Amino acid sequence: MTATDINNKITGILSKYVFNKKLILKATPDFRLTKDLKINSARVVDIVLDIEDEFEVEIDNKSLEKIKTISDLTSLVNSLLSAKK
Amino acid sequence: MGNRVVVTGLGTLAPNGVGTADFLAGIKSGRSGIKFIKELKDLNFGCQIGGFPDLSVHPFTGILKNYGIPISTSALTFACLAAMEAWDDAGLNIPSPGNELVNYDAGIIISTGIGNSEIMAEKISPLLAAKLPKRLGGRTMEQVMISSPSAFLSGVFALGNQCLTISNACAGGIDAVIEGFERIKSGKAEKMLVGGTEGFSPYLFAPMDATRIPTRNYNDNPQAGCRPMSKTASGFVFGSGAGVLFLENLDSALQRGARIYCEITGGSTNSGGHRHGGSMTAYNPQGVVKCLVDAIEDAGITPDKIDAVSGHLTATKADPSEIALWKSVIKPYRNDFPYINALKGMTGHCFGASGALETIACALQIHNNFIHPSINCEDLHPDIEKEIGFQAIPFVCIDNFEVNYFANASFGFGDVNACVIMNKFNT
């Protein structure tokens, strides 16, 4: 899976939880999920579940607590996928 | 004295009518919404008939997602659709999700008897059985809360006044109306959305079926199954839906030129305390009479002023005794008995929504000058005939009948009672 594939899949998952779709269009990697994308903090666990399903990985509680930005998510997925290889 | 309280909006999702206009046509024509339900047969239910609203024809179904409302539980979906119609019917615009203005003078009270049983049974139970609680995700909590309908709706309408859920079995719908009425009367709120919702789910109906109180005799003839006041009544029928009323301070309604369906002038809610025959499943007759008398007194009238009664009347063996209790309250003040009808013959028993739907039916009858028929009681129970006579029963719709005061009551499991008095609005 290429880096672009991973980014596109993560963006697709995030867009389900962003009310204002314009925000996802202008999002950059440093966008914070709750502050910039205005995602309800209770939805972050649902995003994590979707990511676990999509990439067939498991995200532990410690990693979940560190997720603040889109790039945090991308890095986490990349490292989990690398660990699977 | 307090503020006068009027009804300026109605939202209805009933088995025999989707939307208030359709419900009005349904109750005028005596339309039954009771159907055979194959799922209940497949699950070996004794009662295999019931009523539910058809959401596919509701105009607001498509906009729920704009407000982040999940359509995972029918109680929540029904309440949201009924509330949106009531708000719109009151002549107000539904605020856009981005509008930050909160209305601290408007609140919401919604009743539900069982709540969101589908979430518990279909989502939580299987995941716990698989030892996977984490897979419930972040949204299950907000959907399983019994207060989810009132909570989601306070967000839709930016309601900053009281946001409350009432659960009081079959009496809860009228309890919600009375609580909202008293809040406006006392000046604590200007506008209140009040009503009740009950979902459609075998998980909700199964414990009821197990009591053997629902009828088992009409699975092959569903529309004749719910027979309040009939000598062949053999139990209640499952119903579901939602009814929401927009209550408003009279001054506010007049100021904005709102259409007024009727006024609410009094109410009472109490319990029989499980004494004198009262129990979890039966009422204490003394408690019922006190509730009716207190409601009429609260309205500042005497029982002879009541032109029509909307009974609880569920099509069980309690119907004749309910009629006798109404008569004991009214008879000392007038020789004849006013019209009495039962909505449940057309809708089944919608539990936490039933009192709200009956309150909407009363508002429509007052506003449109008619008495809806009480269906399936052509073979009137002889004890009822003896108490109040055939002339008190509207076997067909009574048109051009002016109702000045409607008494509307619900009695619920747990020996709980509620009665609201509604009247034609006169300046």
Coordinates of C-alpha atoms in Angstrom, one line a residue:
Chain A
M1 CA 0.0 0.0 0.0
T2 CA 1.5 3.4 -1.0
A3 CA 1.6 6.4 1.2
T4 CA -1.0 8.0 -1.0
D5 CA -3.3 5.1 -0.5
I6 CA -2.9 5.3 3.2
N7 CA -3.6 9.0 3.2
N8 CA -6.6 8.7 1.0
K9 CA -8.1 6.0 3.2
I10 CA -7.6 8.0 6.4
T11 CA -9.1 11.1 4.8
G12 CA -12.1 9.0 3.7
I13 CA -12.6 7.7 7.2
L14 CA -12.2 11.2 8.7
S15 CA -14.7 12.8 6.3
K16 CA -17.4 10.6 7.7
Y17 CA -17.0 12.4 11.1
V18 CA -16.6 15.9 9.9
F19 CA -19.8 17.9 9.7
N20 CA -18.5 20.8 7.7
K21 CA -17.1 19.0 4.5
K22 CA -15.2 22.1 3.5
L23 CA -12.9 21.6 6.4
I24 CA -11.7 18.2 5.1
L25 CA -11.0 19.6 1.7
K26 CA -8.6 22.2 3.0
A27 CA -7.1 19.9 5.7
T28 CA -3.3 19.6 6.0
P29 CA -1.4 17.0 8.0
D30 CA -1.0 19.3 11.0
F31 CA -4.8 19.8 11.3
R32 CA -6.0 18.8 14.8
L33 CA -9.0 16.4 14.7
T34 CA -11.1 18.1 17.4
K35 CA -9.9 21.7 17.2
D36 CA -9.5 22.2 13.4
L37 CA -11.7 19.6 11.9
K38 CA -14.3 20.1 14.7
I39 CA -14.8 16.4 15.2
N40 CA -16.6 15.6 18.4
S41 CA -14.0 14.1 20.8
A42 CA -16.3 11.1 21.5
R43 CA -16.0 10.3 17.8
V44 CA -12.2 9.7 17.9
V45 CA -12.7 6.2 19.3
D46 CA -15.0 5.5 16.3
I47 CA -12.3 6.7 13.9
V48 CA -9.9 4.4 15.6
L49 CA -12.3 1.5 15.2
D50 CA -12.7 2.3 11.5
I51 CA -9.0 2.5 11.0
E52 CA -8.5 -0.9 12.8
D53 CA -11.0 -2.4 10.4
E54 CA -9.7 -0.8 7.3
F55 CA -6.0 -1.6 7.9
E56 CA -6.4 -4.7 9.9
V57 CA -4.3 -3.4 12.8
E58 CA -5.0 -2.9 16.5
I59 CA -4.5 0.4 18.2
D60 CA -3.9 0.3 22.0
N61 CA -5.1 2.9 24.5
K62 CA -1.7 4.6 24.9
S63 CA -1.5 5.2 21.1
L64 CA -5.1 6.4 21.1
E65 CA -4.4 9.1 23.7
K66 CA -1.5 10.5 21.6
I67 CA -3.7 11.0 18.5
K68 CA -4.2 14.8 18.0
T69 CA -3.6 15.5 14.3
I70 CA -4.1 13.9 11.0
S71 CA -0.3 13.3 10.8
D72 CA -0.4 11.5 14.2
L73 CA -2.9 9.1 12.6
T74 CA -0.9 8.6 9.5
S75 CA 2.3 8.0 11.3
L76 CA 0.6 5.5 13.7
V77 CA -0.9 3.6 10.8
N78 CA 2.4 3.5 8.9
S79 CA 4.3 2.2 11.9
L80 CA 1.7 -0.5 12.6
L81 CA 1.7 -1.6 9.0
S82 CA 5.5 -1.7 9.0
A83 CA 5.5 -3.8 12.2
K84 CA 3.1 -6.3 10.4
K85 CA 5.6 -6.9 7.7
Chain B
M1 CA -53.2 32.1 38.5
G2 CA -50.1 32.0 36.4
N3 CA -49.5 32.2 32.7
R4 CA -52.1 30.8 30.3
V5 CA -50.7 27.9 28.2
V6 CA -51.7 27.1 24.6
V7 CA -50.9 24.4 22.1
T8 CA -49.5 26.0 18.9
G9 CA -47.8 23.0 17.2
L10 CA -48.3 19.3 16.7
G11 CA -46.1 16.5 15.4
T12 CA -47.5 13.1 15.0
L13 CA -46.1 9.7 14.0
A14 CA -48.8 7.1 14.7
P15 CA -49.6 3.7 13.4
N16 CA -52.7 5.1 11.7
G17 CA -51.3 8.4 10.5
V18 CA -47.8 9.7 9.6
G19 CA -47.8 13.5 10.1
T20 CA -50.6 15.4 11.8
A21 CA -52.7 15.9 8.7
D22 CA -52.7 12.2 7.9
F23 CA -53.4 11.4 11.6
L24 CA -56.4 13.8 11.6
A25 CA -57.8 12.1 8.6
G26 CA -57.1 8.7 10.2
I27 CA -58.9 9.4 13.5
K28 CA -61.9 11.1 11.8
S29 CA -62.4 8.1 9.5
G30 CA -61.7 5.5 12.2
R31 CA -58.7 4.1 10.4
S32 CA -56.9 1.3 12.1
G33 CA -53.1 1.1 11.8
I34 CA -52.9 -2.5 13.2
K35 CA -51.2 -5.1 11.0
F36 CA -50.1 -8.7 11.2
I37 CA -46.4 -8.8 11.9
K38 CA -44.6 -11.8 10.5
E39 CA -41.5 -11.2 12.6
L40 CA -43.6 -11.7 15.8
K41 CA -45.0 -14.9 14.4
D42 CA -41.5 -16.2 13.6
L43 CA -40.4 -15.4 17.1
N44 CA -43.3 -17.4 18.6
F45 CA -45.1 -14.4 20.1
G46 CA -48.6 -15.0 21.4
C47 CA -49.7 -11.6 20.0
Q48 CA -48.6 -11.3 16.4
I49 CA -50.2 -8.0 15.6
G50 CA -49.2 -4.4 16.2
G51 CA -48.9 -0.9 14.9
F52 CA -46.0 1.3 13.7
P53 CA -45.7 4.4 11.7
D54 CA -44.4 4.2 8.1
L55 CA -41.3 6.4 8.1
S56 CA -40.7 6.2 4.3
V57 CA -43.4 8.8 3.7
H58 CA -42.2 11.3 6.4
P59 CA -41.0 14.6 5.0
F60 CA -38.3 15.2 7.6
T61 CA -36.6 11.7 7.4
G62 CA -33.8 13.0 5.1
I63 CA -32.7 15.9 7.3
L64 CA -31.9 13.9 10.5
K65 CA -28.3 13.3 9.3
N66 CA -27.7 17.0 9.0
Y67 CA -28.0 17.2 12.8
G68 CA -25.9 14.1 13.5
I69 CA -28.9 12.1 14.6
P70 CA -28.4 8.4 14.2
I71 CA -31.3 6.4 12.9
S72 CA -30.3 3.3 14.9
T73 CA -33.2 3.2 17.3
S74 CA -36.8 3.7 16.4
A75 CA -37.7 5.6 19.7
L76 CA -35.1 8.2 18.9
T77 CA -36.0 8.5 15.2
F78 CA -39.8 8.7 15.9
A79 CA -39.3 11.4 18.6
C80 CA -37.0 13.5 16.3
L81 CA -39.4 13.4 13.4
A82 CA -42.4 14.3 15.5
A83 CA -40.6 17.1 17.2
M84 CA -39.4 18.6 13.9
E85 CA -43.0 18.5 12.6
A86 CA -44.3 20.2 15.8
W87 CA -41.7 22.9 15.6
D88 CA -42.4 23.5 12.0
D89 CA -46.2 23.4 12.6
A90 CA -45.8 26.1 15.2
G91 CA -44.4 28.3 12.5
L92 CA -40.8 28.3 13.6
N93 CA -37.7 27.7 11.5
I94 CA -35.5 24.8 12.6
P95 CA -32.1 26.4 13.5
S96 CA -29.2 25.4 11.3
P97 CA -26.4 23.3 13.0
G98 CA -24.0 26.2 12.8
N99 CA -26.2 28.8 14.5
E100 CA -24.8 29.4 18.0
L101 CA -27.8 31.1 19.4
V102 CA -29.3 29.2 22.4
N103 CA -33.0 29.8 23.4
Y104 CA -33.0 29.7 27.2
D105 CA -36.7 30.3 27.3
A106 CA -37.6 27.1 25.5
G107 CA -37.2 23.5 26.7
I108 CA -38.2 19.9 26.1
I109 CA -39.7 17.0 28.0
I110 CA -40.0 13.6 26.3
S111 CA -41.5 10.4 27.7
T112 CA -40.5 6.9 26.8
G113 CA -41.6 3.7 28.5
I114 CA -38.9 1.4 27.5
G115 CA -36.4 3.5 25.6
N116 CA -33.8 2.3 23.2
S117 CA -34.1 -1.5 23.6
E118 CA -32.7 -2.3 20.2
I119 CA -29.3 -0.9 21.1
M120 CA -29.1 -3.0 24.2
A121 CA -30.3 -6.2 22.5
E122 CA -28.8 -6.0 19.0
K123 CA -25.6 -4.2 19.7
I124 CA -24.4 -4.3 23.3
S125 CA -25.5 -7.9 24.1
P126 CA -23.8 -9.6 21.2
L127 CA -20.5 -7.7 21.6
L128 CA -20.4 -8.4 25.3
A129 CA -21.1 -12.1 24.6
A130 CA -18.0 -12.0 22.3
K131 CA -16.0 -10.1 25.0
L132 CA -15.5 -7.2 22.7
P133 CA -16.8 -4.1 24.6
K134 CA -14.3 -1.9 22.9
R135 CA -16.1 -2.5 19.6
L136 CA -19.2 -0.6 20.9
G137 CA -17.4 2.6 19.9
G138 CA -18.1 6.1 21.1
R139 CA -21.7 6.5 19.9
T140 CA -23.4 3.6 21.7
M141 CA -23.5 5.4 25.0
E142 CA -25.4 8.4 23.7
Q143 CA -27.8 6.2 21.8
V144 CA -28.6 3.8 24.7
M145 CA -29.3 6.6 27.2
I146 CA -33.0 6.7 27.8
S147 CA -32.7 10.5 27.6
S148 CA -31.3 10.4 24.0
P149 CA -34.5 11.7 22.4
S150 CA -34.7 14.8 24.6
A151 CA -30.9 15.3 24.5
F152 CA -30.5 15.1 20.7
L153 CA -33.6 17.4 20.2
S154 CA -32.3 20.0 22.6
G155 CA -29.3 20.2 20.2
V156 CA -31.4 20.3 17.1
F157 CA -33.5 23.3 18.4
A158 CA -30.8 24.9 20.6
L159 CA -33.1 24.6 23.6
G160 CA -31.6 26.1 26.7
N161 CA -34.4 25.7 29.2
Q162 CA -35.3 22.4 30.9
C163 CA -34.2 19.2 29.0
L164 CA -35.8 16.2 30.6
T165 CA -36.9 12.7 30.0
I166 CA -39.8 11.1 31.8
S167 CA -40.3 7.4 32.1
N168 CA -43.5 6.6 33.8
A169 CA -45.0 3.6 31.8
C170 CA -48.2 4.3 30.0
A171 CA -48.8 7.6 32.0
G172 CA -45.6 9.2 30.8
G173 CA -46.9 11.0 27.7
I174 CA -49.5 13.0 29.7
D175 CA -46.9 13.5 32.5
A176 CA -44.7 15.2 30.0
V177 CA -47.6 17.5 28.9
I178 CA -48.4 18.4 32.5
E179 CA -44.8 19.1 33.4
G180 CA -44.4 21.4 30.4
F181 CA -47.7 23.1 31.1
E182 CA -46.8 23.8 34.7
R183 CA -43.3 25.1 33.7
I184 CA -44.9 27.7 31.4
K185 CA -47.7 28.5 33.8
S186 CA -45.2 29.2 36.6
G187 CA -43.1 31.4 34.3
K188 CA -40.0 29.2 34.3
A189 CA -40.3 28.7 30.5
E190 CA -42.0 30.4 27.6
K191 CA -42.1 27.5 25.2
M192 CA -41.9 23.7 25.7
L193 CA -41.8 20.8 23.4
V194 CA -43.5 18.0 25.2
G195 CA -44.6 14.5 24.3
G196 CA -43.7 10.8 24.2
T197 CA -42.0 8.2 22.0
E198 CA -42.0 4.4 21.9
G199 CA -40.0 2.3 19.6
F200 CA -41.0 -0.7 17.5
S201 CA -39.0 -3.7 18.5
P202 CA -39.6 -7.4 19.5
Y203 CA -37.2 -6.8 22.4
L204 CA -39.6 -4.2 23.7
F205 CA -42.7 -6.2 23.1
A206 CA -41.5 -9.6 24.4
P207 CA -41.8 -8.9 28.1
M208 CA -45.3 -7.5 27.5
D209 CA -46.2 -10.6 25.5
A210 CA -45.0 -12.7 28.4
T211 CA -47.5 -11.1 30.7
R212 CA -50.2 -12.7 28.5
I213 CA -52.1 -9.3 28.6
P214 CA -51.8 -8.6 24.9
T215 CA -54.5 -10.3 22.8
R216 CA -53.9 -13.6 21.2
N217 CA -57.2 -13.9 19.6
Y218 CA -56.9 -11.7 16.6
N219 CA -53.7 -12.7 14.8
D220 CA -55.8 -13.5 11.7
N221 CA -57.9 -10.3 11.9
P222 CA -55.5 -7.5 13.0
Q223 CA -57.7 -4.5 12.5
A224 CA -60.4 -5.9 14.8
G225 CA -57.8 -6.9 17.4
C226 CA -57.8 -3.8 19.6
R227 CA -61.3 -3.5 21.1
P228 CA -61.5 -1.0 23.9
M229 CA -64.9 -1.1 25.7
S230 CA -66.0 -4.2 23.7
K231 CA -67.4 -7.3 25.4
T232 CA -65.0 -9.3 23.2
A233 CA -61.9 -7.3 24.1
S234 CA -59.2 -9.7 25.0
G235 CA -56.1 -7.6 25.7
F236 CA -54.1 -4.7 24.4
V237 CA -52.2 -4.6 21.1
F238 CA -48.6 -3.5 20.6
G239 CA -48.2 0.0 19.3
S240 CA -45.3 2.4 18.6
G241 CA -44.8 6.0 17.4
A242 CA -44.3 9.4 18.8
G243 CA -46.4 12.5 19.5
V244 CA -44.9 15.9 20.3
L245 CA -46.8 19.1 21.2
F246 CA -45.5 22.7 21.1
L247 CA -46.8 24.4 24.2
E248 CA -46.5 28.1 24.5
N249 CA -47.2 31.0 26.9
L250 CA -50.4 32.7 25.5
D251 CA -48.8 36.1 25.3
S252 CA -45.9 34.7 23.2
A253 CA -48.4 32.9 20.9
L254 CA -50.5 36.0 20.4
Q255 CA -47.5 38.2 19.9
R256 CA -46.3 36.1 17.0
G257 CA -49.7 35.5 15.6
A258 CA -49.5 31.7 16.0
R259 CA -52.3 29.4 15.3
I260 CA -53.8 28.1 18.6
Y261 CA -55.2 24.5 18.6
C262 CA -56.5 24.7 22.2
E263 CA -55.6 25.7 25.7
I264 CA -54.4 23.6 28.6
T265 CA -56.0 24.6 31.8
G266 CA -55.2 21.9 34.4
G267 CA -53.6 18.6 35.2
S268 CA -52.8 16.2 37.9
T269 CA -50.3 13.3 38.2
N270 CA -50.2 10.9 41.1
S271 CA -49.8 7.3 42.3
G272 CA -52.1 5.0 44.1
G273 CA -49.3 3.8 46.3
H274 CA -50.1 0.1 45.6
R275 CA -52.9 0.1 48.2
H276 CA -56.6 -0.7 47.9
G277 CA -56.0 -3.2 45.1
G278 CA -53.2 -1.2 43.4
S279 CA -50.1 -3.0 42.4
M280 CA -47.3 -2.9 39.7
T281 CA -50.0 -4.0 37.2
A282 CA -53.2 -2.6 38.5
Y283 CA -54.4 0.7 39.7
N284 CA -55.7 1.7 43.1
P285 CA -59.2 3.0 42.2
Q286 CA -59.0 5.6 44.9
G287 CA -55.8 7.0 43.4
V288 CA -57.4 7.2 39.9
V289 CA -60.4 9.1 41.2
K290 CA -58.2 11.5 43.2
C291 CA -56.1 12.2 40.0
L292 CA -59.2 12.9 37.9
V293 CA -60.8 15.1 40.6
D294 CA -57.5 17.0 41.2
A295 CA -57.0 17.7 37.5
I296 CA -60.6 19.0 37.1
E297 CA -60.1 21.2 40.2
D298 CA -56.8 22.4 38.9
A299 CA -58.6 23.5 35.7
G300 CA -60.9 25.6 37.9
I301 CA -64.1 23.9 36.7
T302 CA -66.6 21.4 37.9
P303 CA -67.1 17.9 36.2
D304 CA -70.4 19.0 34.5
K305 CA -68.3 21.3 32.2
I306 CA -66.6 18.3 30.6
D307 CA -67.9 17.7 27.1
A308 CA -65.8 14.7 26.2
V309 CA -63.4 12.2 27.8
S310 CA -60.4 10.5 26.2
G311 CA -60.0 7.3 28.3
H312 CA -57.0 5.2 28.9
L313 CA -59.1 2.2 27.7
T314 CA -56.6 -0.4 26.5
A315 CA -59.0 -3.2 25.6
T316 CA -58.5 -5.2 28.7
K317 CA -60.8 -6.3 31.5
A318 CA -60.0 -3.0 33.2
D319 CA -62.1 -1.0 30.7
P320 CA -65.4 -1.4 32.6
S321 CA -63.9 -0.5 35.9
E322 CA -62.3 2.6 34.4
I323 CA -65.6 3.7 33.0
A324 CA -67.2 3.2 36.5
L325 CA -64.5 5.5 38.0
W326 CA -65.0 8.2 35.4
K327 CA -68.8 8.0 36.1
S328 CA -68.2 8.3 39.9
V329 CA -66.4 11.6 39.3
I330 CA -68.9 13.0 36.7
K331 CA -72.3 11.6 37.7
P332 CA -72.8 13.7 40.9
Y333 CA -72.7 16.8 38.6
R334 CA -74.7 15.8 35.6
N335 CA -77.3 13.1 34.8
D336 CA -75.9 12.0 31.4
F337 CA -72.3 11.0 30.6
P338 CA -70.3 12.9 28.1
Y339 CA -68.9 11.3 25.0
I340 CA -65.9 8.9 25.8
N341 CA -63.6 7.5 23.1
A342 CA -60.5 5.4 22.9
L343 CA -57.7 6.1 20.5
K344 CA -56.0 2.8 21.1
G345 CA -58.6 0.9 19.0
M346 CA -56.9 2.5 16.0
T347 CA -53.3 2.7 17.1
G348 CA -52.7 0.0 19.6
H349 CA -51.1 0.8 22.9
C350 CA -48.1 3.0 22.2
F351 CA -47.0 3.0 25.9
G352 CA -44.7 6.0 26.6
A353 CA -46.1 7.7 23.5
S354 CA -49.8 6.8 24.0
G355 CA -50.7 9.7 26.3
A356 CA -49.0 12.2 24.0
L357 CA -50.8 10.8 20.9
E358 CA -54.1 11.0 22.8
T359 CA -53.4 14.6 23.8
I360 CA -52.8 15.4 20.1
A361 CA -56.0 13.7 19.2
C362 CA -57.9 15.8 21.8
A363 CA -56.3 19.0 20.5
L364 CA -57.4 18.1 16.9
Q365 CA -60.9 17.3 18.1
I366 CA -61.2 20.6 20.0
H367 CA -59.8 22.6 17.2
N368 CA -61.8 20.9 14.4
N369 CA -65.1 20.4 16.4
F370 CA -65.6 16.7 16.2
I371 CA -65.4 13.5 18.3
H372 CA -63.4 10.7 16.7
P373 CA -65.1 7.3 16.6
S374 CA -64.2 4.6 19.1
I375 CA -63.7 1.6 16.8
N376 CA -64.3 -2.1 17.5
C377 CA -66.8 -1.7 20.3
E378 CA -70.0 -2.3 18.4
D379 CA -70.5 -5.1 20.9
L380 CA -70.3 -2.8 23.8
H381 CA -69.4 -4.4 27.1
P382 CA -72.7 -4.9 29.1
D383 CA -71.2 -3.4 32.2
I384 CA -70.3 -0.2 30.3
E385 CA -73.7 0.0 28.7
K386 CA -75.2 -0.3 32.2
E387 CA -72.9 2.5 33.5
I388 CA -73.1 5.1 30.8
G389 CA -75.4 3.8 28.0
F390 CA -74.9 3.5 24.3
Q391 CA -75.4 7.2 23.7
A392 CA -72.0 8.1 25.3
I393 CA -70.1 6.1 22.8
P394 CA -69.2 7.6 19.4
F395 CA -69.5 4.5 17.3
V396 CA -69.0 6.8 14.3
C397 CA -67.4 10.2 14.0
I398 CA -69.5 13.0 15.6
D399 CA -69.1 16.0 13.3
N400 CA -69.9 19.6 14.2
F401 CA -69.6 18.9 17.9
E402 CA -68.0 21.7 19.9
V403 CA -65.8 20.5 22.8
N404 CA -65.2 23.2 25.4
Y405 CA -63.5 20.9 27.8
F406 CA -61.8 17.6 27.1
A407 CA -60.6 15.4 30.0
N408 CA -57.8 13.1 28.9
A409 CA -56.2 10.5 31.2
S410 CA -53.6 7.7 31.2
F411 CA -53.0 5.1 33.9
G412 CA -49.8 3.1 33.9
F413 CA -48.0 0.0 35.3
G414 CA -46.7 0.9 38.7
D415 CA -50.1 2.3 39.8
V416 CA -49.4 5.7 38.2
N417 CA -52.0 8.1 36.9
A418 CA -52.1 11.3 34.9
C419 CA -54.9 13.5 33.7
V420 CA -54.9 16.7 31.7
I421 CA -57.8 19.1 31.0
M422 CA -57.8 20.8 27.6
N423 CA -60.2 23.4 26.4
K424 CA -61.2 25.4 23.4
F425 CA -59.2 28.6 23.3
N426 CA -61.2 31.8 23.9
T427 CA -59.6 35.2 24.4

